[in-house]
mmCIF file of C-alpha atoms in Angstrom:
data_model
loop_
_atom_site.group_PDB
_atom_site.id
_atom_site.type_symbol
_atom_site.label_atom_id
_atom_site.label_comp_id
_atom_site.label_asym_id
_atom_site.label_seq_id
_atom_site.Cartn_x
_atom_site.Cartn_y
_atom_site.Cartn_z
ATOM 1 C CA MET A 1 -105.685 27.523 -72.733
ATOM 2 C CA SER A 2 -104.004 24.688 -75.083
ATOM 3 C CA THR A 3 -104.795 21.180 -75.413
ATOM 4 C CA PRO A 4 -101.766 18.591 -75.947
ATOM 5 C CA GLN A 5 -101.851 15.669 -78.132
ATOM 6 C CA ASN A 6 -103.148 13.303 -75.849
ATOM 7 C CA GLY A 7 -106.202 15.163 -75.370
ATOM 8 C CA ASN A 8 -105.840 16.158 -71.442
ATOM 9 C CA LEU A 9 -105.792 20.014 -70.530
ATOM 10 C CA SER A 10 -102.413 21.414 -70.050
ATOM 11 C CA VAL A 11 -100.706 23.283 -67.025
ATOM 12 C CA MET A 12 -100.769 26.506 -68.637
ATOM 13 C CA PRO A 13 -103.023 28.900 -66.729
ATOM 14 C CA LEU A 14 -106.821 29.168 -67.638
ATOM 15 C CA GLN A 15 -108.081 32.239 -69.312
ATOM 16 C CA GLU A 16 -111.764 31.092 -69.199
ATOM 17 C CA PHE A 17 -114.215 28.834 -67.565
ATOM 18 C CA VAL A 18 -117.623 26.951 -68.497
ATOM 19 C CA LEU A 19 -120.196 27.665 -65.864
ATOM 20 C CA ASP A 20 -122.328 23.888 -66.550
ATOM 21 C CA GLY A 21 -125.346 25.272 -64.475
ATOM 22 C CA PHE A 22 -128.276 22.695 -64.327
ATOM 23 C CA ALA A 23 -128.511 19.638 -66.536
ATOM 24 C CA GLY A 24 -131.242 19.207 -68.848
ATOM 25 C CA GLY A 25 -132.361 19.765 -72.402
ATOM 26 C CA PRO A 26 -133.851 23.155 -74.043
ATOM 27 C CA GLN A 27 -137.005 22.870 -72.560
ATOM 28 C CA SER A 28 -135.557 22.573 -68.946
ATOM 29 C CA GLN A 29 -133.427 25.456 -69.778
ATOM 30 C CA ALA A 30 -136.240 27.563 -70.815
ATOM 31 C CA LEU A 31 -138.365 26.662 -67.796
ATOM 32 C CA LEU A 32 -135.204 27.777 -65.540
ATOM 33 C CA PHE A 33 -134.682 30.869 -67.374
ATOM 34 C CA ALA A 34 -138.367 32.131 -66.390
ATOM 35 C CA LEU A 35 -138.377 30.925 -63.186
ATOM 36 C CA PHE A 36 -134.924 32.922 -62.473
ATOM 37 C CA LEU A 37 -136.261 35.931 -64.351
ATOM 38 C CA ALA A 38 -138.957 35.955 -62.540
ATOM 39 C CA LEU A 39 -137.359 35.561 -59.267
ATOM 40 C CA TYR A 40 -134.670 38.478 -60.370
ATOM 41 C CA VAL A 41 -137.493 41.022 -61.258
ATOM 42 C CA VAL A 42 -139.299 40.675 -58.235
ATOM 43 C CA ALA A 43 -136.546 41.033 -56.154
ATOM 44 C CA VAL A 44 -135.095 43.840 -57.993
ATOM 45 C CA LEU A 45 -138.567 45.657 -58.032
ATOM 46 C CA GLY A 46 -139.091 45.181 -54.008
ATOM 47 C CA ASN A 47 -135.608 46.077 -53.071
ATOM 48 C CA LEU A 48 -135.419 48.468 -55.371
ATOM 49 C CA THR A 49 -138.686 50.278 -54.368
ATOM 50 C CA MET A 50 -137.625 49.844 -50.395
ATOM 51 C CA VAL A 51 -134.412 51.850 -51.014
ATOM 52 C CA VAL A 52 -136.387 54.802 -53.008
ATOM 53 C CA VAL A 53 -139.096 54.607 -50.153
ATOM 54 C CA ILE A 54 -137.011 54.719 -47.376
ATOM 55 C CA THR A 55 -134.472 57.318 -48.711
ATOM 56 C CA LEU A 56 -137.633 59.479 -49.927
ATOM 57 C CA ASP A 57 -139.989 59.513 -46.896
ATOM 58 C CA ALA A 58 -138.678 61.292 -43.878
ATOM 59 C CA ARG A 59 -140.632 59.544 -41.729
ATOM 60 C CA LEU A 60 -139.175 56.502 -42.217
ATOM 61 C CA HIS A 61 -135.597 57.809 -41.323
ATOM 62 C CA SER A 62 -134.961 55.788 -38.212
ATOM 63 C CA PRO A 63 -132.508 53.244 -37.432
ATOM 64 C CA MET A 64 -134.726 50.289 -37.919
ATOM 65 C CA TYR A 65 -135.535 51.851 -41.804
ATOM 66 C CA PHE A 66 -132.070 52.341 -42.146
ATOM 67 C CA PHE A 67 -131.211 48.675 -41.455
ATOM 68 C CA LEU A 68 -133.627 47.935 -43.841
ATOM 69 C CA LYS A 69 -132.688 50.636 -46.723
ATOM 70 C CA ASN A 70 -129.022 48.932 -46.517
ATOM 71 C CA LEU A 71 -130.487 45.061 -46.350
ATOM 72 C CA SER A 72 -132.447 45.927 -49.537
ATOM 73 C CA PHE A 73 -129.432 47.534 -51.161
ATOM 74 C CA VAL A 74 -127.218 44.299 -50.145
ATOM 75 C CA ASP A 75 -129.883 42.438 -51.609
ATOM 76 C CA LEU A 76 -130.308 44.251 -54.980
ATOM 77 C CA CYS A 77 -126.768 44.016 -55.289
ATOM 78 C CA TYR A 78 -126.413 40.687 -54.494
ATOM 79 C CA SER A 79 -129.148 38.913 -56.785
ATOM 80 C CA SER A 80 -127.712 41.403 -59.321
ATOM 81 C CA VAL A 81 -123.963 39.781 -59.077
ATOM 82 C CA ILE A 82 -125.606 36.391 -59.943
ATOM 83 C CA ALA A 83 -128.818 36.838 -61.991
ATOM 84 C CA PRO A 84 -127.760 38.083 -65.128
ATOM 85 C CA LYS A 85 -124.730 36.337 -66.239
ATOM 86 C CA ALA A 86 -127.015 32.773 -65.033
ATOM 87 C CA LEU A 87 -129.822 33.874 -67.305
ATOM 88 C CA ALA A 88 -127.758 34.595 -70.275
ATOM 89 C CA ASN A 89 -126.044 31.026 -69.624
ATOM 90 C CA PHE A 90 -129.503 29.261 -69.938
ATOM 91 C CA LEU A 91 -129.720 30.926 -73.480
ATOM 92 C CA SER A 92 -126.006 30.204 -74.359
ATOM 93 C CA SER A 93 -124.461 26.735 -75.521
ATOM 94 C CA SER A 94 -120.935 28.260 -74.509
ATOM 95 C CA LYS A 95 -121.635 29.224 -70.809
ATOM 96 C CA LEU A 96 -118.329 30.885 -70.875
ATOM 97 C CA ILE A 97 -117.051 33.335 -68.310
ATOM 98 C CA THR A 98 -113.392 34.803 -68.313
ATOM 99 C CA PHE A 99 -110.999 34.474 -65.432
ATOM 100 C CA GLY A 100 -111.225 37.774 -64.144
ATOM 101 C CA GLY A 101 -115.061 37.645 -64.611
ATOM 102 C CA CYS A 102 -115.098 34.799 -62.526
ATOM 103 C CA ALA A 103 -112.736 36.120 -59.886
ATOM 104 C CA THR A 104 -114.903 39.474 -59.778
ATOM 105 C CA GLN A 105 -118.378 37.601 -59.314
ATOM 106 C CA LEU A 106 -116.954 35.398 -56.260
ATOM 107 C CA PHE A 107 -115.559 38.541 -54.635
ATOM 108 C CA PHE A 108 -118.731 40.772 -54.729
ATOM 109 C CA PHE A 109 -120.990 37.418 -54.125
ATOM 110 C CA SER A 110 -118.428 36.616 -50.767
ATOM 111 C CA LEU A 111 -118.773 40.516 -50.071
ATOM 112 C CA LEU A 112 -122.587 40.971 -50.155
ATOM 113 C CA ALA A 113 -123.492 37.620 -48.755
ATOM 114 C CA THR A 114 -121.407 38.100 -45.930
ATOM 115 C CA THR A 115 -122.375 41.483 -45.339
ATOM 116 C CA GLU A 116 -126.208 40.512 -45.360
ATOM 117 C CA ALA A 117 -125.276 37.718 -42.440
ATOM 118 C CA PHE A 118 -123.702 40.418 -40.376
ATOM 119 C CA LEU A 119 -126.660 43.139 -40.939
ATOM 120 C CA LEU A 120 -129.114 40.541 -40.185
ATOM 121 C CA ALA A 121 -127.374 39.981 -36.747
ATOM 122 C CA VAL A 122 -127.179 44.024 -36.559
ATOM 123 C CA MET A 123 -131.089 44.006 -37.107
ATOM 124 C CA ALA A 124 -131.792 41.531 -34.755
ATOM 125 C CA TYR A 125 -129.882 43.614 -32.217
ATOM 126 C CA ASP A 126 -131.679 46.646 -32.979
ATOM 127 C CA ARG A 127 -135.141 45.034 -32.421
ATOM 128 C CA PHE A 128 -133.845 43.981 -29.111
ATOM 129 C CA VAL A 129 -133.117 47.203 -28.062
ATOM 130 C CA ALA A 130 -135.786 48.847 -29.106
ATOM 131 C CA ILE A 131 -138.371 45.983 -27.659
ATOM 132 C CA CYS A 132 -136.229 45.326 -24.177
ATOM 133 C CA SER A 133 -135.042 48.744 -23.277
ATOM 134 C CA PRO A 134 -137.334 51.625 -25.364
ATOM 135 C CA LEU A 135 -135.977 54.405 -22.711
ATOM 136 C CA CYS A 136 -132.182 53.530 -23.951
ATOM 137 C CA TYR A 137 -132.973 53.135 -27.508
ATOM 138 C CA PRO A 138 -132.757 56.743 -28.836
ATOM 139 C CA ILE A 139 -129.297 56.873 -27.155
ATOM 140 C CA THR A 140 -128.083 53.388 -27.995
ATOM 141 C CA MET A 141 -129.076 53.390 -31.338
ATOM 142 C CA ARG A 142 -128.009 56.946 -32.333
ATOM 143 C CA PRO A 143 -127.034 57.778 -36.023
ATOM 144 C CA SER A 144 -123.301 57.480 -35.374
ATOM 145 C CA VAL A 145 -123.623 53.803 -33.672
ATOM 146 C CA CYS A 146 -126.125 52.968 -36.650
ATOM 147 C CA ALA A 147 -123.439 54.131 -39.216
ATOM 148 C CA CYS A 148 -120.975 52.378 -37.618
ATOM 149 C CA LEU A 149 -122.898 48.974 -37.231
ATOM 150 C CA VAL A 150 -123.559 49.287 -41.087
ATOM 151 C CA LEU A 151 -119.788 49.782 -42.007
ATOM 152 C CA GLY A 152 -118.567 47.408 -39.606
ATOM 153 C CA SER A 153 -120.896 44.649 -41.608
ATOM 154 C CA TYR A 154 -119.577 45.875 -44.914
ATOM 155 C CA CYS A 155 -115.967 45.914 -43.718
ATOM 156 C CA GLY A 156 -116.564 41.946 -42.302
ATOM 157 C CA GLY A 157 -117.745 41.563 -45.403
ATOM 158 C CA CYS A 158 -115.077 42.936 -47.416
ATOM 159 C CA LEU A 159 -112.112 40.909 -45.170
ATOM 160 C CA ASN A 160 -113.762 37.706 -45.542
ATOM 161 C CA SER A 161 -114.558 38.143 -49.487
ATOM 162 C CA ILE A 162 -110.661 38.965 -50.035
ATOM 163 C CA LEU A 163 -109.259 36.174 -48.311
ATOM 164 C CA GLN A 164 -112.010 33.614 -50.065
ATOM 165 C CA THR A 165 -111.091 35.184 -53.557
ATOM 166 C CA SER A 166 -107.484 35.343 -52.669
ATOM 167 C CA PHE A 167 -107.103 31.826 -51.651
ATOM 168 C CA THR A 168 -109.307 30.475 -54.017
ATOM 169 C CA PHE A 169 -107.762 32.211 -57.134
ATOM 170 C CA SER A 170 -104.052 31.286 -56.242
ATOM 171 C CA LEU A 171 -104.862 27.517 -56.708
ATOM 172 C CA PRO A 172 -103.758 26.247 -60.082
ATOM 173 C CA PHE A 173 -106.631 25.386 -62.357
ATOM 174 C CA CYS A 174 -105.344 22.810 -64.757
ATOM 175 C CA SER A 175 -107.479 19.385 -64.357
ATOM 176 C CA SER A 176 -110.399 21.580 -66.196
ATOM 177 C CA ASN A 177 -112.242 24.407 -66.611
ATOM 178 C CA HIS A 178 -115.856 23.413 -66.132
ATOM 179 C CA ILE A 179 -117.398 24.702 -62.965
ATOM 180 C CA ASP A 180 -120.286 22.311 -61.587
ATOM 181 C CA HIS A 181 -122.341 25.618 -60.580
ATOM 182 C CA PHE A 182 -124.015 28.061 -62.219
ATOM 183 C CA PHE A 183 -122.021 31.130 -60.711
ATOM 184 C CA CYS A 184 -118.347 31.145 -59.607
ATOM 185 C CA ASP A 185 -118.354 29.938 -55.886
ATOM 186 C CA VAL A 186 -115.767 28.318 -53.590
ATOM 187 C CA PRO A 187 -116.711 24.708 -53.283
ATOM 188 C CA PRO A 188 -117.320 24.001 -57.015
ATOM 189 C CA MET A 189 -113.796 26.168 -57.666
ATOM 190 C CA ILE A 190 -111.937 23.815 -55.019
ATOM 191 C CA GLN A 191 -113.070 20.754 -57.044
ATOM 192 C CA ILE A 192 -111.379 21.760 -60.278
ATOM 193 C CA ALA A 193 -108.131 22.580 -58.622
ATOM 194 C CA CYS A 194 -105.081 20.341 -59.393
ATOM 195 C CA ALA A 195 -103.550 21.022 -55.807
ATOM 196 C CA ASP A 196 -104.214 20.122 -52.147
ATOM 197 C CA THR A 197 -106.938 22.212 -51.308
ATOM 198 C CA MET A 198 -107.224 21.287 -47.286
ATOM 199 C CA ILE A 199 -106.076 24.998 -46.240
ATOM 200 C CA ASN A 200 -108.995 26.668 -48.699
ATOM 201 C CA GLU A 201 -111.424 23.947 -46.916
ATOM 202 C CA LEU A 202 -110.695 24.749 -43.293
ATOM 203 C CA LEU A 203 -110.532 28.536 -44.273
ATOM 204 C CA LEU A 204 -113.723 28.365 -45.770
ATOM 205 C CA PHE A 205 -115.275 26.000 -42.852
ATOM 206 C CA GLY A 206 -113.526 27.732 -40.406
ATOM 207 C CA ILE A 207 -114.421 31.460 -41.618
ATOM 208 C CA CYS A 208 -117.544 30.735 -42.754
ATOM 209 C CA GLY A 209 -118.746 28.958 -39.890
ATOM 210 C CA LEU A 210 -117.513 31.300 -37.563
ATOM 211 C CA ILE A 211 -119.573 34.050 -39.149
ATOM 212 C CA ILE A 212 -122.466 32.028 -39.590
ATOM 213 C CA VAL A 213 -122.794 30.519 -35.336
ATOM 214 C CA GLY A 214 -121.736 34.272 -34.349
ATOM 215 C CA THR A 215 -124.224 35.819 -36.183
ATOM 216 C CA THR A 216 -126.873 32.790 -35.272
ATOM 217 C CA LEU A 217 -126.271 33.451 -31.972
ATOM 218 C CA VAL A 218 -126.845 37.059 -31.824
ATOM 219 C CA VAL A 219 -129.842 36.622 -33.713
ATOM 220 C CA LEU A 220 -131.264 33.654 -31.567
ATOM 221 C CA THR A 221 -130.517 35.551 -28.161
ATOM 222 C CA SER A 222 -131.575 38.954 -29.250
ATOM 223 C CA TYR A 223 -134.818 37.022 -29.959
ATOM 224 C CA GLY A 224 -135.057 34.822 -26.976
ATOM 225 C CA TYR A 225 -134.999 38.109 -24.965
ATOM 226 C CA ILE A 226 -137.478 39.762 -27.054
ATOM 227 C CA THR A 227 -139.842 36.670 -26.692
ATOM 228 C CA VAL A 228 -139.573 36.664 -23.030
ATOM 229 C CA THR A 229 -140.420 40.850 -23.003
ATOM 230 C CA ILE A 230 -143.377 39.935 -25.317
ATOM 231 C CA LEU A 231 -144.931 37.343 -23.040
ATOM 232 C CA ARG A 232 -144.705 39.771 -20.190
ATOM 233 C CA MET A 233 -146.894 42.138 -21.855
ATOM 234 C CA ARG A 234 -150.441 42.813 -20.647
ATOM 235 C CA SER A 235 -151.399 43.886 -23.879
ATOM 236 C CA GLY A 236 -152.908 40.885 -25.706
ATOM 237 C CA GLY A 237 -153.198 43.313 -29.329
ATOM 238 C CA GLY A 238 -149.498 44.258 -28.938
ATOM 239 C CA ARG A 239 -148.468 40.955 -28.080
ATOM 240 C CA HIS A 240 -150.065 39.377 -30.870
ATOM 241 C CA LYS A 241 -148.805 41.938 -33.493
ATOM 242 C CA LEU A 242 -144.959 41.548 -32.053
ATOM 243 C CA PHE A 243 -145.332 37.920 -32.186
ATOM 244 C CA SER A 244 -146.388 38.040 -35.660
ATOM 245 C CA THR A 245 -143.719 40.543 -36.870
ATOM 246 C CA CYS A 246 -140.807 38.735 -34.909
ATOM 247 C CA GLY A 247 -142.076 35.253 -36.283
ATOM 248 C CA SER A 248 -141.850 36.694 -39.901
ATOM 249 C CA HIS A 249 -138.363 37.896 -39.406
ATOM 250 C CA MET A 250 -137.348 34.818 -37.613
ATOM 251 C CA THR A 251 -138.868 32.898 -40.648
ATOM 252 C CA ALA A 252 -136.713 35.194 -43.302
ATOM 253 C CA VAL A 253 -133.314 34.594 -40.985
ATOM 254 C CA SER A 254 -133.661 30.899 -40.582
ATOM 255 C CA LEU A 255 -134.029 30.469 -44.144
ATOM 256 C CA PHE A 256 -130.791 32.541 -45.045
ATOM 257 C CA TYR A 257 -128.841 31.162 -42.325
ATOM 258 C CA GLY A 258 -130.236 27.488 -42.886
ATOM 259 C CA THR A 259 -129.151 27.523 -46.554
ATOM 260 C CA VAL A 260 -125.947 29.087 -46.225
ATOM 261 C CA PHE A 261 -125.426 26.735 -43.109
ATOM 262 C CA VAL A 262 -125.717 23.890 -45.661
ATOM 263 C CA MET A 263 -123.070 25.280 -48.213
ATOM 264 C CA TYR A 264 -120.341 26.559 -46.420
ATOM 265 C CA ALA A 265 -120.630 25.794 -42.415
ATOM 266 C CA GLN A 266 -120.159 21.821 -42.401
ATOM 267 C CA PRO A 267 -117.945 19.414 -43.731
ATOM 268 C CA GLY A 268 -118.210 17.808 -46.530
ATOM 269 C CA ALA A 269 -120.372 20.377 -47.809
ATOM 270 C CA VAL A 270 -117.793 20.657 -51.129
ATOM 271 C CA ALA A 271 -118.711 17.364 -52.144
ATOM 272 C CA SER A 272 -122.145 17.805 -52.866
ATOM 273 C CA MET A 273 -122.774 19.987 -55.797
ATOM 274 C CA GLU A 274 -126.177 19.211 -56.929
ATOM 275 C CA GLN A 275 -127.601 19.523 -53.810
ATOM 276 C CA GLY A 276 -125.540 22.769 -53.661
ATOM 277 C CA LYS A 277 -127.032 24.295 -56.618
ATOM 278 C CA VAL A 278 -130.631 24.006 -55.385
ATOM 279 C CA VAL A 279 -129.411 25.192 -52.085
ATOM 280 C CA SER A 280 -127.570 28.349 -53.669
ATOM 281 C CA VAL A 281 -130.996 29.067 -55.701
ATOM 282 C CA PHE A 282 -132.601 30.146 -52.041
ATOM 283 C CA TYR A 283 -130.064 32.410 -50.877
ATOM 284 C CA THR A 284 -129.061 34.017 -54.098
ATOM 285 C CA LEU A 285 -132.540 34.857 -55.657
ATOM 286 C CA VAL A 286 -135.103 33.627 -52.957
ATOM 287 C CA ILE A 287 -134.485 35.280 -50.177
ATOM 288 C CA PRO A 288 -133.467 38.633 -51.975
ATOM 289 C CA MET A 289 -137.114 38.290 -53.618
ATOM 290 C CA LEU A 290 -138.524 37.523 -50.014
ATOM 291 C CA ASN A 291 -136.821 40.021 -47.632
ATOM 292 C CA PRO A 292 -138.880 43.073 -49.013
ATOM 293 C CA LEU A 293 -142.008 41.120 -48.731
ATOM 294 C CA ILE A 294 -141.089 39.854 -45.253
ATOM 295 C CA TYR A 295 -139.580 42.825 -43.325
ATOM 296 C CA SER A 296 -140.969 45.994 -45.269
ATOM 297 C CA LEU A 297 -143.928 45.674 -47.864
ATOM 298 C CA ARG A 298 -146.185 44.028 -45.056
ATOM 299 C CA ASN A 299 -145.557 46.822 -42.763
ATOM 300 C CA LYS A 300 -148.031 49.877 -42.014
ATOM 301 C CA ASP A 301 -145.812 52.717 -42.525
ATOM 302 C CA VAL A 302 -144.206 51.444 -45.209
ATOM 303 C CA GLN A 303 -147.494 51.267 -46.961
ATOM 304 C CA GLU A 304 -148.509 54.399 -45.982
ATOM 305 C CA ALA A 305 -145.291 55.978 -47.180
ATOM 306 C CA LEU A 306 -146.144 53.956 -50.792
ATOM 307 C CA TRP A 307 -149.337 55.686 -50.455
ATOM 308 C CA ARG A 308 -147.591 59.405 -49.778
ATOM 309 C CA LEU A 309 -145.387 59.131 -52.689
ATOM 310 C CA GLY A 310 -148.281 57.752 -54.763
ATOM 311 C CA GLN A 311 -150.011 60.995 -54.055
ATOM 312 C CA ARG A 312 -147.340 63.363 -54.521
ATOM 313 C CA HIS A 313 -146.392 61.860 -57.870
ATOM 314 C CA THR A 314 -150.292 62.008 -58.877
ATOM 315 C CA ALA A 315 -150.140 65.703 -57.686
ATOM 316 C CA THR A 316 -147.165 66.795 -59.901
#
């Protein structure tokens, strides 16, 4: 990138961007560094623990835990795409990221975020079949079907990622190389393009809106049937246990879909970057940290599996 005599940026292709991140002096940046580091460490430890425990314990080799293992893997990768670069930038004065690095970050972020949306819908469907049609569950959710559902989630994420990344980085970025965000994402990238971005905004709003609304409908429908089934149960203890489990699951799902909807699936979301940065922290770091706690680590079967692995390690 070169700068002409009048001080404006030239129309030559940009080779690097600056991630402006959050405003504030050294103290604010240090506090944000500590916050991001804490969230990231807990997210990595929690999700890595779930992947290892479910893989090693044969008693957890069921469809539900197969989906949970994939969710933990996605969350582990998902937060790792964003957090390390953000942490480095909190301690850096330049905050640079190369053109290729930015495109790579956007591709994997979009891939993993979309995959998570599909996985949450798949997990809701799995619980619907398990609770509402328990006799059909072993056949409906046989291993080949589970593998296809997970593979389909990744394929859907990959397709959306390819579209968003290719359309975004086909834009000319000649007005500025400063991205008003702490990672490379479509809305702030659109803001610095020096061309008509109507198609990009329609693509973002249309595809992301379709994915979010579609998967949300699957989740709401599944948990709606689950709620009706639970209310018909005669056992008060079983009803309370299922309500408690489904309630915590719905909390996690609502937090994810709610924050993603605010950022991507409403007209005009592109223009509110200050709000977008705060919202982004939730779905890039807070939710990956909470998911293992909500879905797995409070689960009695997982706690027993952790105890067995601990006993096995002690014995050796």
